[in-house]
Amino acid sequence: MQRTPLDRLILAQDGVVRRDQLAGLAISRDTVRANLRADRWVRRSSTVVTTFTGTPTAIQQQWIAVLHGGPDALLGGLAAASAAGLKNWAREEIPVYIPADGGPARPAPDFARYIRTRRDLRSLRAGRPGVPRLRLEPAVLLWAANQSSPSTIRGALSACVQQRLTDPAQLLDWIDRLAPLARSPLMRDTLEMITGGAHSNAEMNLKRLCQRFGLQPPVRQTKRRDAHGHVRFTDAEWRTADGRTVVLEIDGAFHMEVEHWEADMARARALSSPLVNVLQCTAEEAGESAELAADLVRLGVPRAA
């Protein structure tokens, strides 16, 4: 059976439609009211209805939020980045960018946050099917511009590059295109570190620590066989003047869980020997701790030339 224009719209938008879209397809207000009264459709906001009656999925909530924002509204922030493929950075918040001279009708869905902007949203839109959204680069950069934590900003940018969703050159180009942009010096510094080979937040923090305290940059991801014969790759290593090796293992937040913590302790013991000193620190310590730098110097880590 051939699909009608309404069928195609419902399919393309996961069962979520705006009233003016229905009017554009010559669906009368009386028809809309009849479907609502018969509980075939559900009113989700003052301007949006769904052609299903169950609880909306996360994607359907995004459709509701964006469609309620008007024809130029775009999904933004980490929600847009997740839609572009970014993994492990999902948030429940649904940020929606709308033109500064427009605005959603009231009342708006309580799960959406509308952000007015004077930027040309059409130039920032991703040309992909699905929920209308910002492209990955402006979505992440505009989100990062409003973050207070440098570590969070660095982590998000490095994740985008690590997951091969973009590269430092494209992100730097978008920083220029979005200027003026808050936090841009930090973002540029982060992208320069990534270009120089530091791909994780921990690696960038350690690079900053070495620069700040004048330590020689370490050798990263060294292949080493432990006391049990297992092959390990260490986070950072230095060779001291007397021929010993200092190994630094950097633990992320999930390593604080008991099972990971115990495994890390066992790993450190297995890597240690009379000629190999293994230290551990958190990702935050790797970038800020004067005490960690002093410990490294005490163990013989050489100063930068």
Coordinates of C-alpha atoms in Angstrom, one line a residue:
M1 CA 0.0 0.0 0.0
Q2 CA 1.3 3.4 -1.0
R3 CA 2.2 5.7 1.9
T4 CA 0.5 9.1 2.2
P5 CA 2.5 12.3 2.9
L6 CA 1.3 12.1 6.5
D7 CA 2.5 8.5 6.8
R8 CA 5.9 9.6 5.5
L9 CA 6.1 12.5 8.0
I10 CA 5.1 10.3 10.9
L11 CA 7.7 7.7 9.9
A12 CA 10.5 10.3 9.4
Q13 CA 9.8 11.9 12.8
D14 CA 9.2 8.8 14.9
G15 CA 5.5 9.5 15.3
V16 CA 6.0 13.2 16.5
V17 CA 4.5 16.0 14.5
R18 CA 3.9 19.7 14.9
R19 CA 0.5 21.2 14.3
D20 CA 1.6 23.5 11.6
Q21 CA 3.1 20.5 9.7
L22 CA -0.3 18.9 9.9
A23 CA -1.9 22.0 8.6
G24 CA 0.6 22.1 5.7
L25 CA -0.6 18.6 4.8
A26 CA -4.2 19.8 4.8
I27 CA -5.0 17.9 8.0
S28 CA -7.7 20.0 9.6
R29 CA -8.0 21.1 13.2
D30 CA -11.2 19.1 13.5
T31 CA -9.3 15.9 12.4
V32 CA -6.6 16.6 15.0
R33 CA -9.1 17.1 17.7
A34 CA -11.0 14.0 16.8
N35 CA -7.8 11.9 17.0
L36 CA -7.0 13.4 20.4
R37 CA -10.5 12.8 21.7
A38 CA -10.4 9.2 20.5
D39 CA -7.0 8.7 22.3
R40 CA -5.3 7.7 19.1
W41 CA -3.0 10.8 19.3
V42 CA -1.6 12.5 22.4
R43 CA -1.0 16.2 23.0
R44 CA 2.6 16.6 24.1
S45 CA 2.9 20.4 24.1
S46 CA 0.9 23.4 23.0
T47 CA 2.2 22.8 19.4
V48 CA 3.2 19.1 19.2
V49 CA 1.2 15.9 19.1
T50 CA 2.2 12.3 18.8
T51 CA 0.5 9.6 16.8
F52 CA 1.2 7.1 19.5
T53 CA -0.1 6.9 23.1
G54 CA 2.8 5.3 25.0
T55 CA 5.7 6.9 26.9
P56 CA 8.0 8.6 24.4
T57 CA 11.5 7.1 24.0
A58 CA 14.6 9.3 24.5
I59 CA 14.7 10.0 20.8
Q60 CA 11.0 10.8 20.6
Q61 CA 11.5 13.3 23.5
Q62 CA 14.2 15.0 21.5
W63 CA 11.8 15.2 18.6
I64 CA 9.1 16.7 20.8
A65 CA 11.6 19.3 22.2
V66 CA 13.0 20.3 18.8
L67 CA 9.7 20.4 17.0
H68 CA 8.2 22.5 19.8
G69 CA 11.1 25.0 19.4
G70 CA 9.9 25.8 15.9
P71 CA 11.0 25.1 12.3
D72 CA 14.6 26.5 12.8
A73 CA 15.2 24.8 16.2
L74 CA 18.2 22.4 16.5
L75 CA 19.2 19.9 19.1
G76 CA 22.5 20.9 20.7
G77 CA 25.1 20.0 23.3
L78 CA 26.0 16.5 24.2
A79 CA 22.6 15.2 23.0
A80 CA 23.6 16.3 19.5
A81 CA 27.1 15.0 19.9
S82 CA 25.7 11.6 21.0
A83 CA 23.4 11.6 17.9
A84 CA 26.6 12.1 15.8
G85 CA 28.1 9.0 17.4
L86 CA 29.9 10.3 20.5
K87 CA 29.9 7.5 23.1
N88 CA 30.0 7.5 26.9
W89 CA 29.2 11.3 27.2
A90 CA 25.4 11.0 27.2
R91 CA 23.4 13.4 29.4
E92 CA 19.6 13.4 30.2
E93 CA 19.4 17.1 29.4
I94 CA 17.9 18.1 26.0
P95 CA 19.3 21.5 24.9
V96 CA 17.6 23.1 21.9
Y97 CA 19.0 26.1 20.1
I98 CA 16.4 28.6 18.8
P99 CA 16.8 31.9 17.0
A100 CA 17.1 34.9 19.3
D101 CA 14.1 36.6 17.7
G102 CA 11.9 33.6 18.0
G103 CA 10.9 31.3 20.7
P104 CA 8.8 28.3 21.6
A105 CA 5.2 28.6 22.5
R106 CA 4.2 28.2 26.2
P107 CA 4.0 26.0 28.0
A108 CA 7.2 24.2 26.7
P109 CA 8.1 20.6 27.5
D110 CA 9.6 20.4 31.0
F111 CA 12.4 18.1 29.8
A112 CA 13.8 20.6 27.3
R113 CA 16.1 23.6 27.8
Y114 CA 15.8 26.3 25.1
I115 CA 18.9 28.4 24.3
R116 CA 18.4 31.6 22.3
T117 CA 21.2 32.5 19.9
R118 CA 22.0 35.1 17.3
R119 CA 24.2 32.6 15.4
D120 CA 23.0 31.5 11.9
L121 CA 21.6 28.1 12.9
R122 CA 21.2 27.0 9.2
S123 CA 25.0 27.1 8.8
L124 CA 25.5 24.9 11.9
R125 CA 22.9 22.3 11.0
A126 CA 24.0 18.7 10.4
G127 CA 22.8 17.5 7.0
R128 CA 21.6 14.1 8.2
P129 CA 18.3 12.4 8.7
G130 CA 16.8 12.2 12.2
V131 CA 16.2 14.9 14.8
P132 CA 17.4 18.3 13.4
R133 CA 20.6 19.0 15.2
L134 CA 23.8 20.9 15.3
R135 CA 26.9 19.4 13.6
L136 CA 29.2 17.6 15.9
E137 CA 31.9 20.3 16.1
P138 CA 29.7 23.3 17.0
A139 CA 27.6 21.1 19.3
V140 CA 30.6 20.1 21.4
L141 CA 32.4 23.5 21.2
L142 CA 29.3 25.5 22.2
W143 CA 28.7 23.1 25.1
A144 CA 32.3 23.2 26.2
A145 CA 32.2 27.1 26.2
N146 CA 29.8 26.9 29.1
Q147 CA 31.7 24.3 31.2
S148 CA 33.7 25.4 34.3
S149 CA 35.9 22.3 34.5
P150 CA 39.0 22.3 32.3
S151 CA 39.3 18.6 32.8
T152 CA 35.7 18.1 31.4
I153 CA 36.4 20.2 28.4
R154 CA 39.7 18.4 27.6
G155 CA 38.0 15.0 28.1
A156 CA 35.1 15.8 25.7
L157 CA 37.4 17.1 22.9
S158 CA 39.8 14.2 23.2
A159 CA 36.9 11.8 23.1
C160 CA 35.6 13.2 19.9
V161 CA 39.1 12.8 18.3
Q162 CA 39.8 9.4 19.9
Q163 CA 36.4 8.1 18.6
R164 CA 37.4 9.3 15.1
L165 CA 34.3 11.6 14.8
T166 CA 36.4 14.6 13.9
D167 CA 40.0 15.8 14.1
P168 CA 41.9 18.7 15.7
A169 CA 42.1 20.7 12.5
Q170 CA 38.3 20.7 12.0
L171 CA 37.7 21.6 15.6
L172 CA 40.2 24.5 15.4
D173 CA 38.6 25.7 12.2
W174 CA 35.2 25.7 14.0
I175 CA 36.6 27.6 16.9
D176 CA 37.5 30.4 14.4
R177 CA 34.1 30.2 12.8
L178 CA 32.3 30.4 16.1
A179 CA 34.3 33.3 17.5
P180 CA 33.9 34.9 19.9
L181 CA 33.8 31.7 21.9
A182 CA 34.3 31.4 25.7
R183 CA 37.0 29.0 26.8
S184 CA 38.6 29.1 23.3
P185 CA 42.2 29.5 24.6
L186 CA 41.8 26.3 26.7
M187 CA 40.2 24.5 23.8
R188 CA 43.1 25.5 21.4
D189 CA 45.7 24.4 24.0
T190 CA 43.9 21.1 24.3
L191 CA 43.8 20.5 20.6
E192 CA 47.4 21.4 20.2
M193 CA 48.3 18.8 22.8
I194 CA 46.1 16.2 20.9
T195 CA 47.9 17.1 17.7
G196 CA 51.2 16.5 19.6
G197 CA 50.2 13.0 20.4
A198 CA 48.3 13.3 23.8
H199 CA 44.9 11.7 23.0
S200 CA 43.5 11.1 26.5
N201 CA 42.6 13.5 29.3
A202 CA 45.2 11.8 31.5
E203 CA 47.9 12.1 28.9
M204 CA 47.1 15.8 28.4
N205 CA 47.2 16.4 32.2
L206 CA 50.6 14.7 32.5
K207 CA 52.0 16.7 29.6
R208 CA 50.9 19.9 31.4
L209 CA 52.5 18.6 34.7
C210 CA 55.8 18.1 32.9
Q211 CA 55.7 21.5 31.3
R212 CA 54.7 23.2 34.5
F213 CA 57.4 21.7 36.7
G214 CA 60.2 21.3 34.1
L215 CA 60.2 17.5 33.8
Q216 CA 61.4 15.6 30.8
P217 CA 58.4 14.3 28.8
P218 CA 57.8 10.5 29.4
V219 CA 57.8 7.7 27.0
R220 CA 54.1 6.6 26.7
Q221 CA 52.5 3.2 26.2
T222 CA 55.7 1.2 26.6
K223 CA 55.3 -2.6 26.1
R224 CA 56.5 -4.4 29.2
R225 CA 56.2 -8.0 30.4
D226 CA 55.3 -8.3 34.1
A227 CA 56.5 -10.9 36.7
H228 CA 53.8 -13.3 35.6
G229 CA 54.7 -13.1 31.9
H230 CA 51.7 -11.0 30.9
V231 CA 52.3 -8.2 28.4
R232 CA 51.4 -4.8 29.8
F233 CA 51.4 -1.3 28.3
T234 CA 52.4 1.4 30.8
D235 CA 51.0 4.9 30.8
A236 CA 54.3 6.8 31.2
E237 CA 58.0 5.9 31.8
W238 CA 61.2 7.7 32.5
R239 CA 64.8 6.3 32.5
T240 CA 66.8 7.7 35.4
A241 CA 70.5 8.7 35.3
D242 CA 71.5 5.5 37.2
G243 CA 69.7 3.2 34.8
R244 CA 66.5 2.6 36.8
T245 CA 63.0 3.0 35.3
V246 CA 60.2 5.1 36.9
V247 CA 56.7 4.0 35.8
L248 CA 53.6 6.2 36.4
E249 CA 50.2 4.6 36.1
I250 CA 47.3 7.1 35.9
D251 CA 43.9 5.9 37.1
G252 CA 40.6 7.3 35.9
A253 CA 37.5 7.7 38.1
F254 CA 36.2 4.1 37.4
H255 CA 39.4 2.7 38.8
M256 CA 38.2 3.8 42.3
E257 CA 35.7 1.0 42.2
V258 CA 36.9 -1.8 44.5
E259 CA 37.4 -4.5 41.8
H260 CA 39.3 -2.1 39.5
W261 CA 41.3 -0.7 42.4
E262 CA 42.5 -4.1 43.5
A263 CA 43.4 -5.1 40.0
D264 CA 45.5 -1.9 39.6
M265 CA 47.3 -2.7 42.9
A266 CA 48.1 -6.2 41.6
R267 CA 49.3 -4.8 38.3
A268 CA 51.6 -2.3 40.0
R269 CA 53.2 -5.1 42.1
A270 CA 53.7 -7.3 39.1
L271 CA 55.4 -4.6 37.2
S272 CA 57.7 -3.6 40.1
S273 CA 61.3 -4.9 40.4
P274 CA 64.6 -3.6 41.9
L275 CA 65.1 -1.6 38.8
V276 CA 61.5 -0.5 38.1
N277 CA 59.6 1.8 40.5
V278 CA 55.9 2.0 39.9
L279 CA 53.9 5.0 41.1
Q280 CA 50.1 5.5 40.8
C281 CA 48.1 8.7 40.7
T282 CA 44.7 10.0 39.6
A283 CA 44.0 11.8 36.3
E284 CA 43.5 15.0 38.3
E285 CA 46.8 14.6 40.2
A286 CA 48.6 14.1 36.9
G287 CA 47.9 17.7 35.9
E288 CA 47.9 19.7 39.1
S289 CA 49.9 18.0 41.9
A290 CA 53.2 19.7 42.9
E291 CA 53.5 16.8 45.4
L292 CA 53.5 14.2 42.5
A293 CA 56.1 16.3 40.6
A294 CA 58.3 16.3 43.7
D295 CA 57.9 12.5 44.1
L296 CA 58.9 12.0 40.5
V297 CA 62.0 14.2 40.9
R298 CA 62.9 12.4 44.1
L299 CA 62.9 9.1 42.3
G300 CA 65.2 10.4 39.6
V301 CA 62.9 11.6 36.8
P302 CA 65.2 13.9 34.8
R303 CA 64.6 17.6 34.3
A304 CA 63.7 18.8 30.8
A305 CA 66.7 19.9 28.7

